[in-house]
Amino acid sequence: MQSVMINKEYKKMKYKEKRKLFIYLALPVITIFLFFFSLALLKWVAVFIAAIACFI
């Protein structure tokens, strides 16, 4: 019953409000993705620096 109410409210919302809601929901996901991406990038940078240090 509650999901039907939520659905009706969602349909009543304006496009801009829907977009705002979507951004609020997507923000944590994007933040986590960027966090893991930067961690992976840092790992590769560390490996790259270590490889250069070995060659010198």
mmCIF file of the C-alpha atoms, coordinates in Angstrom:
data_MODEL
# 
_entry.id   MODEL 
# 
loop_
_atom_site.group_PDB 
_atom_site.id 
_atom_site.type_symbol 
_atom_site.label_atom_id 
_atom_site.label_alt_id 
_atom_site.label_comp_id 
_atom_site.label_asym_id 
_atom_site.label_entity_id 
_atom_site.label_seq_id 
_atom_site.pdbx_PDB_ins_code 
_atom_site.Cartn_x 
_atom_site.Cartn_y 
_atom_site.Cartn_z 
_atom_site.occupancy 
_atom_site.B_iso_or_equiv 
_atom_site.pdbx_formal_charge 
_atom_site.auth_seq_id 
_atom_site.auth_comp_id 
_atom_site.auth_asym_id 
_atom_site.auth_atom_id 
_atom_site.pdbx_PDB_model_num 
ATOM 1  C CA . MET A 1 1  ? 0.000  0.000  0.000   1.00 0.00 ? 1  MET A CA 1 
ATOM 2  C CA . GLN A 1 2  ? 2.770  2.399  0.912   1.00 0.00 ? 2  GLN A CA 1 
ATOM 3  C CA . SER A 1 3  ? 4.633  1.711  -2.325  1.00 0.00 ? 3  SER A CA 1 
ATOM 4  C CA . VAL A 1 4  ? 1.521  2.719  -4.271  1.00 0.00 ? 4  VAL A CA 1 
ATOM 5  C CA . MET A 1 5  ? 1.413  6.005  -2.356  1.00 0.00 ? 5  MET A CA 1 
ATOM 6  C CA . ILE A 1 6  ? 5.109  6.600  -3.038  1.00 0.00 ? 6  ILE A CA 1 
ATOM 7  C CA . ASN A 1 7  ? 4.537  5.844  -6.712  1.00 0.00 ? 7  ASN A CA 1 
ATOM 8  C CA . LYS A 1 8  ? 1.695  8.381  -6.893  1.00 0.00 ? 8  LYS A CA 1 
ATOM 9  C CA . GLU A 1 9  ? 3.815  11.013 -5.176  1.00 0.00 ? 9  GLU A CA 1 
ATOM 10 C CA . TYR A 1 10 ? 6.665  10.280 -7.563  1.00 0.00 ? 10 TYR A CA 1 
ATOM 11 C CA . LYS A 1 11 ? 4.393  10.732 -10.582 1.00 0.00 ? 11 LYS A CA 1 
ATOM 12 C CA . LYS A 1 12 ? 3.196  14.062 -9.170  1.00 0.00 ? 12 LYS A CA 1 
ATOM 13 C CA . MET A 1 13 ? 6.754  15.337 -8.767  1.00 0.00 ? 13 MET A CA 1 
ATOM 14 C CA . LYS A 1 14 ? 8.105  17.734 -11.325 1.00 0.00 ? 14 LYS A CA 1 
ATOM 15 C CA . TYR A 1 15 ? 10.895 16.726 -13.670 1.00 0.00 ? 15 TYR A CA 1 
ATOM 16 C CA . LYS A 1 16 ? 13.395 18.960 -11.880 1.00 0.00 ? 16 LYS A CA 1 
ATOM 17 C CA . GLU A 1 17 ? 12.541 17.416 -8.515  1.00 0.00 ? 17 GLU A CA 1 
ATOM 18 C CA . LYS A 1 18 ? 12.922 13.936 -9.978  1.00 0.00 ? 18 LYS A CA 1 
ATOM 19 C CA . ARG A 1 19 ? 16.309 14.916 -11.341 1.00 0.00 ? 19 ARG A CA 1 
ATOM 20 C CA . LYS A 1 20 ? 17.334 16.300 -7.946  1.00 0.00 ? 20 LYS A CA 1 
ATOM 21 C CA . LEU A 1 21 ? 16.224 13.072 -6.274  1.00 0.00 ? 21 LEU A CA 1 
ATOM 22 C CA . PHE A 1 22 ? 18.210 11.056 -8.813  1.00 0.00 ? 22 PHE A CA 1 
ATOM 23 C CA . ILE A 1 23 ? 21.320 13.154 -8.165  1.00 0.00 ? 23 ILE A CA 1 
ATOM 24 C CA . TYR A 1 24 ? 20.932 12.653 -4.395  1.00 0.00 ? 24 TYR A CA 1 
ATOM 25 C CA . LEU A 1 25 ? 20.700 8.888  -4.928  1.00 0.00 ? 25 LEU A CA 1 
ATOM 26 C CA . ALA A 1 26 ? 23.554 8.750  -7.438  1.00 0.00 ? 26 ALA A CA 1 
ATOM 27 C CA . LEU A 1 27 ? 25.976 10.909 -5.444  1.00 0.00 ? 27 LEU A CA 1 
ATOM 28 C CA . PRO A 1 28 ? 27.052 8.269  -2.865  1.00 0.00 ? 28 PRO A CA 1 
ATOM 29 C CA . VAL A 1 29 ? 27.433 5.658  -5.600  1.00 0.00 ? 29 VAL A CA 1 
ATOM 30 C CA . ILE A 1 30 ? 29.627 7.982  -7.667  1.00 0.00 ? 30 ILE A CA 1 
ATOM 31 C CA . THR A 1 31 ? 31.647 8.937  -4.579  1.00 0.00 ? 31 THR A CA 1 
ATOM 32 C CA . ILE A 1 32 ? 32.311 5.287  -3.687  1.00 0.00 ? 32 ILE A CA 1 
ATOM 33 C CA . PHE A 1 33 ? 33.188 4.492  -7.307  1.00 0.00 ? 33 PHE A CA 1 
ATOM 34 C CA . LEU A 1 34 ? 35.647 7.403  -7.487  1.00 0.00 ? 34 LEU A CA 1 
ATOM 35 C CA . PHE A 1 35 ? 37.138 6.369  -4.131  1.00 0.00 ? 35 PHE A CA 1 
ATOM 36 C CA . PHE A 1 36 ? 37.840 2.810  -5.292  1.00 0.00 ? 36 PHE A CA 1 
ATOM 37 C CA . PHE A 1 37 ? 39.020 4.074  -8.685  1.00 0.00 ? 37 PHE A CA 1 
ATOM 38 C CA . SER A 1 38 ? 41.537 6.423  -7.046  1.00 0.00 ? 38 SER A CA 1 
ATOM 39 C CA . LEU A 1 39 ? 42.707 3.604  -4.762  1.00 0.00 ? 39 LEU A CA 1 
ATOM 40 C CA . ALA A 1 40 ? 43.316 1.371  -7.778  1.00 0.00 ? 40 ALA A CA 1 
ATOM 41 C CA . LEU A 1 41 ? 45.054 4.240  -9.554  1.00 0.00 ? 41 LEU A CA 1 
ATOM 42 C CA . LEU A 1 42 ? 47.299 4.872  -6.541  1.00 0.00 ? 42 LEU A CA 1 
ATOM 43 C CA . LYS A 1 43 ? 48.215 1.188  -6.492  1.00 0.00 ? 43 LYS A CA 1 
ATOM 44 C CA . TRP A 1 44 ? 49.265 1.308  -10.140 1.00 0.00 ? 44 TRP A CA 1 
ATOM 45 C CA . VAL A 1 45 ? 51.212 4.542  -9.585  1.00 0.00 ? 45 VAL A CA 1 
ATOM 46 C CA . ALA A 1 46 ? 53.038 2.908  -6.674  1.00 0.00 ? 46 ALA A CA 1 
ATOM 47 C CA . VAL A 1 47 ? 53.859 -0.144 -8.827  1.00 0.00 ? 47 VAL A CA 1 
ATOM 48 C CA . PHE A 1 48 ? 55.037 2.145  -11.634 1.00 0.00 ? 48 PHE A CA 1 
ATOM 49 C CA . ILE A 1 49 ? 57.300 4.150  -9.282  1.00 0.00 ? 49 ILE A CA 1 
ATOM 50 C CA . ALA A 1 50 ? 58.679 0.930  -7.785  1.00 0.00 ? 50 ALA A CA 1 
ATOM 51 C CA . ALA A 1 51 ? 59.436 -0.389 -11.281 1.00 0.00 ? 51 ALA A CA 1 
ATOM 52 C CA . ILE A 1 52 ? 61.258 2.828  -12.203 1.00 0.00 ? 52 ILE A CA 1 
ATOM 53 C CA . ALA A 1 53 ? 63.179 2.728  -8.918  1.00 0.00 ? 53 ALA A CA 1 
ATOM 54 C CA . CYS A 1 54 ? 64.288 -0.829 -9.713  1.00 0.00 ? 54 CYS A CA 1 
ATOM 55 C CA . PHE A 1 55 ? 65.587 0.169  -13.148 1.00 0.00 ? 55 PHE A CA 1 
ATOM 56 C CA . ILE A 1 56 ? 67.567 3.155  -11.849 1.00 0.00 ? 56 ILE A CA 1 
# 
